Tab-separated table of C-alpha atoms in Angstrom:
chain	number	residue	atom	x	y	z
A	1	MET	CA	-88.068	-53.389	-120.840
A	2	LYS	CA	-90.740	-55.884	-119.975
A	3	HIS	CA	-94.319	-54.633	-119.721
A	4	ILE	CA	-96.322	-56.125	-116.853
A	5	LYS	CA	-100.054	-56.290	-117.316
A	6	SER	CA	-101.872	-55.065	-114.258
A	7	SER	CA	-105.561	-54.662	-113.901
A	8	LEU	CA	-107.495	-52.844	-111.256
A	9	PHE	CA	-109.977	-55.748	-111.332
A	10	SER	CA	-107.529	-58.643	-111.170
A	11	SER	CA	-108.924	-61.822	-109.662
A	12	SER	CA	-106.864	-61.593	-106.472
A	13	ARG	CA	-107.888	-57.988	-105.850
A	14	LEU	CA	-111.518	-58.755	-106.641
A	15	PHE	CA	-111.471	-61.780	-104.321
A	16	GLY	CA	-109.884	-59.736	-101.508
A	17	CYS	CA	-112.452	-56.988	-101.975
A	18	LEU	CA	-115.323	-59.497	-101.892
A	19	ILE	CA	-113.994	-61.100	-98.713
A	20	GLY	CA	-113.581	-57.697	-97.047
A	21	CYS	CA	-117.071	-56.576	-98.076
A	22	SER	CA	-118.528	-59.858	-96.816
A	23	PHE	CA	-116.975	-59.345	-93.384
A	24	VAL	CA	-118.280	-55.779	-93.219
A	25	ALA	CA	-121.775	-56.895	-94.245
A	26	MET	CA	-121.823	-59.728	-91.706
A	27	ALA	CA	-120.629	-57.422	-88.932
A	28	ALA	CA	-123.301	-54.853	-89.802
A	29	CYS	CA	-126.021	-57.499	-89.837
A	30	SER	CA	-124.959	-59.043	-86.558
A	31	LYS	CA	-125.214	-55.703	-84.753
A	32	SER	CA	-128.534	-54.690	-86.300
A	33	ASP	CA	-130.447	-57.957	-85.940
A	34	SER	CA	-132.735	-56.351	-83.338
A	35	VAL	CA	-133.763	-53.483	-85.648
A	36	VAL	CA	-137.372	-54.012	-86.694
A	37	MET	CA	-140.031	-52.256	-88.719
A	38	CYS	CA	-141.698	-49.566	-86.616
A	39	PRO	CA	-145.349	-49.687	-85.605
A	40	SER	CA	-147.490	-46.984	-87.168
A	41	VAL	CA	-147.687	-43.497	-85.705
A	42	THR	CA	-150.951	-41.643	-86.246
A	43	ALA	CA	-152.409	-38.293	-85.246
A	44	PRO	CA	-156.098	-37.455	-85.245
A	45	GLU	CA	-156.928	-34.623	-87.627
A	46	GLU	CA	-158.117	-32.390	-84.788
A	47	GLY	CA	-154.849	-33.009	-82.921
A	48	ALA	CA	-152.438	-32.296	-85.762
A	49	ARG	CA	-152.810	-28.481	-85.518
A	50	VAL	CA	-153.748	-26.406	-82.460
A	51	PHE	CA	-153.563	-22.879	-81.110
A	52	VAL	CA	-151.732	-22.235	-77.850
A	53	GLN	CA	-150.840	-19.109	-75.840
A	54	THR	CA	-147.413	-17.905	-74.857
A	55	ASP	CA	-146.623	-17.648	-71.151
A	56	GLU	CA	-145.997	-13.908	-70.741
A	57	SER	CA	-147.931	-11.982	-73.389
A	58	LYS	CA	-150.682	-14.589	-73.967
A	59	GLN	CA	-150.001	-14.306	-77.708
A	60	ILE	CA	-151.626	-16.954	-79.894
A	61	VAL	CA	-149.207	-19.422	-81.493
A	62	ASN	CA	-150.193	-21.786	-84.288
A	63	ALA	CA	-148.633	-25.185	-83.524
A	64	ARG	CA	-148.673	-28.167	-85.878
A	65	PHE	CA	-146.841	-31.394	-86.531
A	66	ASN	CA	-144.166	-31.081	-89.174
A	67	GLY	CA	-143.078	-34.647	-89.820
A	68	VAL	CA	-142.306	-37.668	-87.666
A	69	ARG	CA	-139.301	-39.990	-87.707
A	70	SER	CA	-138.933	-43.189	-85.766
A	71	SER	CA	-136.439	-45.967	-85.198
A	72	CYS	CA	-137.311	-49.263	-83.571
A	73	LYS	CA	-135.604	-52.217	-81.943
A	74	ALA	CA	-137.020	-55.477	-80.678
A	75	GLN	CA	-136.652	-55.998	-76.944
A	76	ASN	CA	-136.207	-59.221	-74.999
A	77	ASP	CA	-139.653	-58.883	-73.387
A	78	GLY	CA	-141.376	-59.049	-76.809
A	79	THR	CA	-142.135	-55.339	-77.102
A	80	ILE	CA	-140.673	-52.858	-79.562
A	81	LYS	CA	-138.577	-49.950	-78.281
A	82	MET	CA	-139.709	-47.003	-80.393
A	83	GLU	CA	-137.747	-43.742	-80.505
A	84	ILE	CA	-139.801	-40.962	-82.090
A	85	LYS	CA	-138.706	-37.525	-83.225
A	86	ALA	CA	-141.772	-35.384	-83.919
A	87	GLY	CA	-141.097	-32.172	-85.798
A	88	LEU	CA	-143.206	-29.170	-84.864
A	89	LYS	CA	-143.865	-25.867	-86.597
A	90	LEU	CA	-144.640	-23.016	-84.207
A	91	SER	CA	-145.598	-19.665	-85.733
A	92	ARG	CA	-146.768	-16.347	-84.334
A	93	ASN	CA	-147.743	-12.950	-85.699
A	94	LEU	CA	-144.950	-10.440	-85.080
A	95	ASN	CA	-147.369	-7.531	-85.671
A	96	GLN	CA	-149.091	-8.491	-82.413
A	97	ASN	CA	-145.935	-9.030	-80.397
A	98	ALA	CA	-142.292	-9.424	-81.348
A	99	LEU	CA	-140.846	-9.764	-77.833
A	100	ALA	CA	-139.159	-12.896	-76.521
A	101	ASP	CA	-141.619	-15.334	-74.948
A	102	ILE	CA	-142.076	-18.992	-73.986
A	103	VAL	CA	-144.714	-21.331	-75.380
A	104	ALA	CA	-145.751	-24.676	-73.924
A	105	VAL	CA	-147.379	-27.044	-76.413
A	106	PRO	CA	-149.464	-29.669	-74.597
A	107	MET	CA	-149.135	-33.105	-76.180
A	108	MET	CA	-150.950	-36.368	-75.597
A	109	THR	CA	-149.757	-39.851	-76.477
A	110	ALA	CA	-151.445	-43.221	-76.391
A	111	ILE	CA	-150.057	-46.710	-76.896
A	112	LEU	CA	-152.572	-49.104	-78.440
A	113	ASP	CA	-152.274	-52.876	-78.714
A	114	ALA	CA	-153.032	-54.953	-81.821
A	115	ASN	CA	-156.786	-54.754	-81.024
A	116	ASP	CA	-156.713	-50.924	-80.725
A	117	VAL	CA	-157.155	-51.118	-76.952
A	118	VAL	CA	-155.373	-48.302	-75.120
A	119	ILE	CA	-152.585	-49.775	-72.985
A	120	SER	CA	-151.260	-46.478	-71.671
A	121	ASN	CA	-151.492	-42.767	-72.300
A	122	ASP	CA	-149.638	-39.684	-71.210
A	123	VAL	CA	-150.056	-35.906	-71.265
A	124	PHE	CA	-147.047	-33.615	-71.170
A	125	GLY	CA	-145.945	-30.197	-72.372
A	126	TYR	CA	-143.188	-29.385	-74.805
A	127	ARG	CA	-141.718	-25.955	-74.022
A	128	ASN	CA	-139.857	-23.757	-76.464
A	129	GLY	CA	-138.774	-20.136	-76.491
A	130	PHE	CA	-139.266	-17.478	-79.126
A	131	ASP	CA	-136.407	-14.990	-79.316
A	132	LYS	CA	-137.213	-11.356	-80.014
A	133	ASP	CA	-138.383	-10.801	-83.634
A	134	VAL	CA	-138.625	-14.543	-84.371
A	135	ALA	CA	-141.905	-15.541	-86.035
A	136	LYS	CA	-141.374	-19.284	-86.640
A	137	LEU	CA	-139.683	-22.143	-84.850
A	138	TYR	CA	-139.102	-25.715	-86.034
A	139	PRO	CA	-138.260	-27.697	-82.878
A	140	VAL	CA	-138.129	-31.481	-82.613
A	141	ALA	CA	-139.734	-33.279	-79.678
A	142	GLU	CA	-138.102	-36.611	-78.812
A	143	MET	CA	-140.066	-39.432	-77.184
A	144	ASP	CA	-139.476	-43.116	-76.342
A	145	PHE	CA	-142.145	-45.805	-76.117
A	146	ASP	CA	-142.392	-49.551	-75.515
A	147	VAL	CA	-145.025	-50.761	-77.985
A	148	PRO	CA	-146.440	-54.289	-78.208
A	149	VAL	CA	-145.965	-56.123	-81.492
A	150	GLY	CA	-148.900	-55.218	-83.750
A	151	GLY	CA	-149.609	-52.084	-81.706
A	152	ARG	CA	-149.338	-48.439	-82.631
A	153	ILE	CA	-148.762	-44.949	-81.231
A	154	VAL	CA	-151.207	-42.041	-81.372
A	155	LEU	CA	-149.751	-38.541	-81.013
A	156	SER	CA	-151.909	-35.474	-80.552
A	157	LEU	CA	-151.415	-31.808	-79.842
A	158	GLN	CA	-153.788	-30.314	-77.303
A	159	PRO	CA	-154.932	-26.676	-77.385
A	160	ASN	CA	-154.429	-24.528	-74.301
A	161	HIS	CA	-156.466	-21.608	-75.659
């Protein structure tokens, strides 16, 4: 019986693997050529944590940012399309009220250019509901912006109490 030497890393297998990996890498790069580094996202200290009231019982809720993620793509008009997911932490004292209620967290955003000049701003509310006997929520607010190259985004929570 003749013994045939076979290796997992034979030159033909290695060459085929390298060719396949090269095609995958080139395909991935060609689809992601518009992905760019994101502009900075900042929040003023006084806007990172606020107190807001619930709609029905007027219970005080402590709202704060709990992390921010972003992904960015270059656009044909020279701006950067920025998709932001801002995590929030909403907490209330169940000893005061444990009933279901709604809370609206007012938020402000500003887009600044490379010279820190405000290009646009917006104010909106992010609504979330507390179920009965729930003390903490960790929702994620999603936002999209068109930011000039060299610009940045400022996010801020706004108290309603």
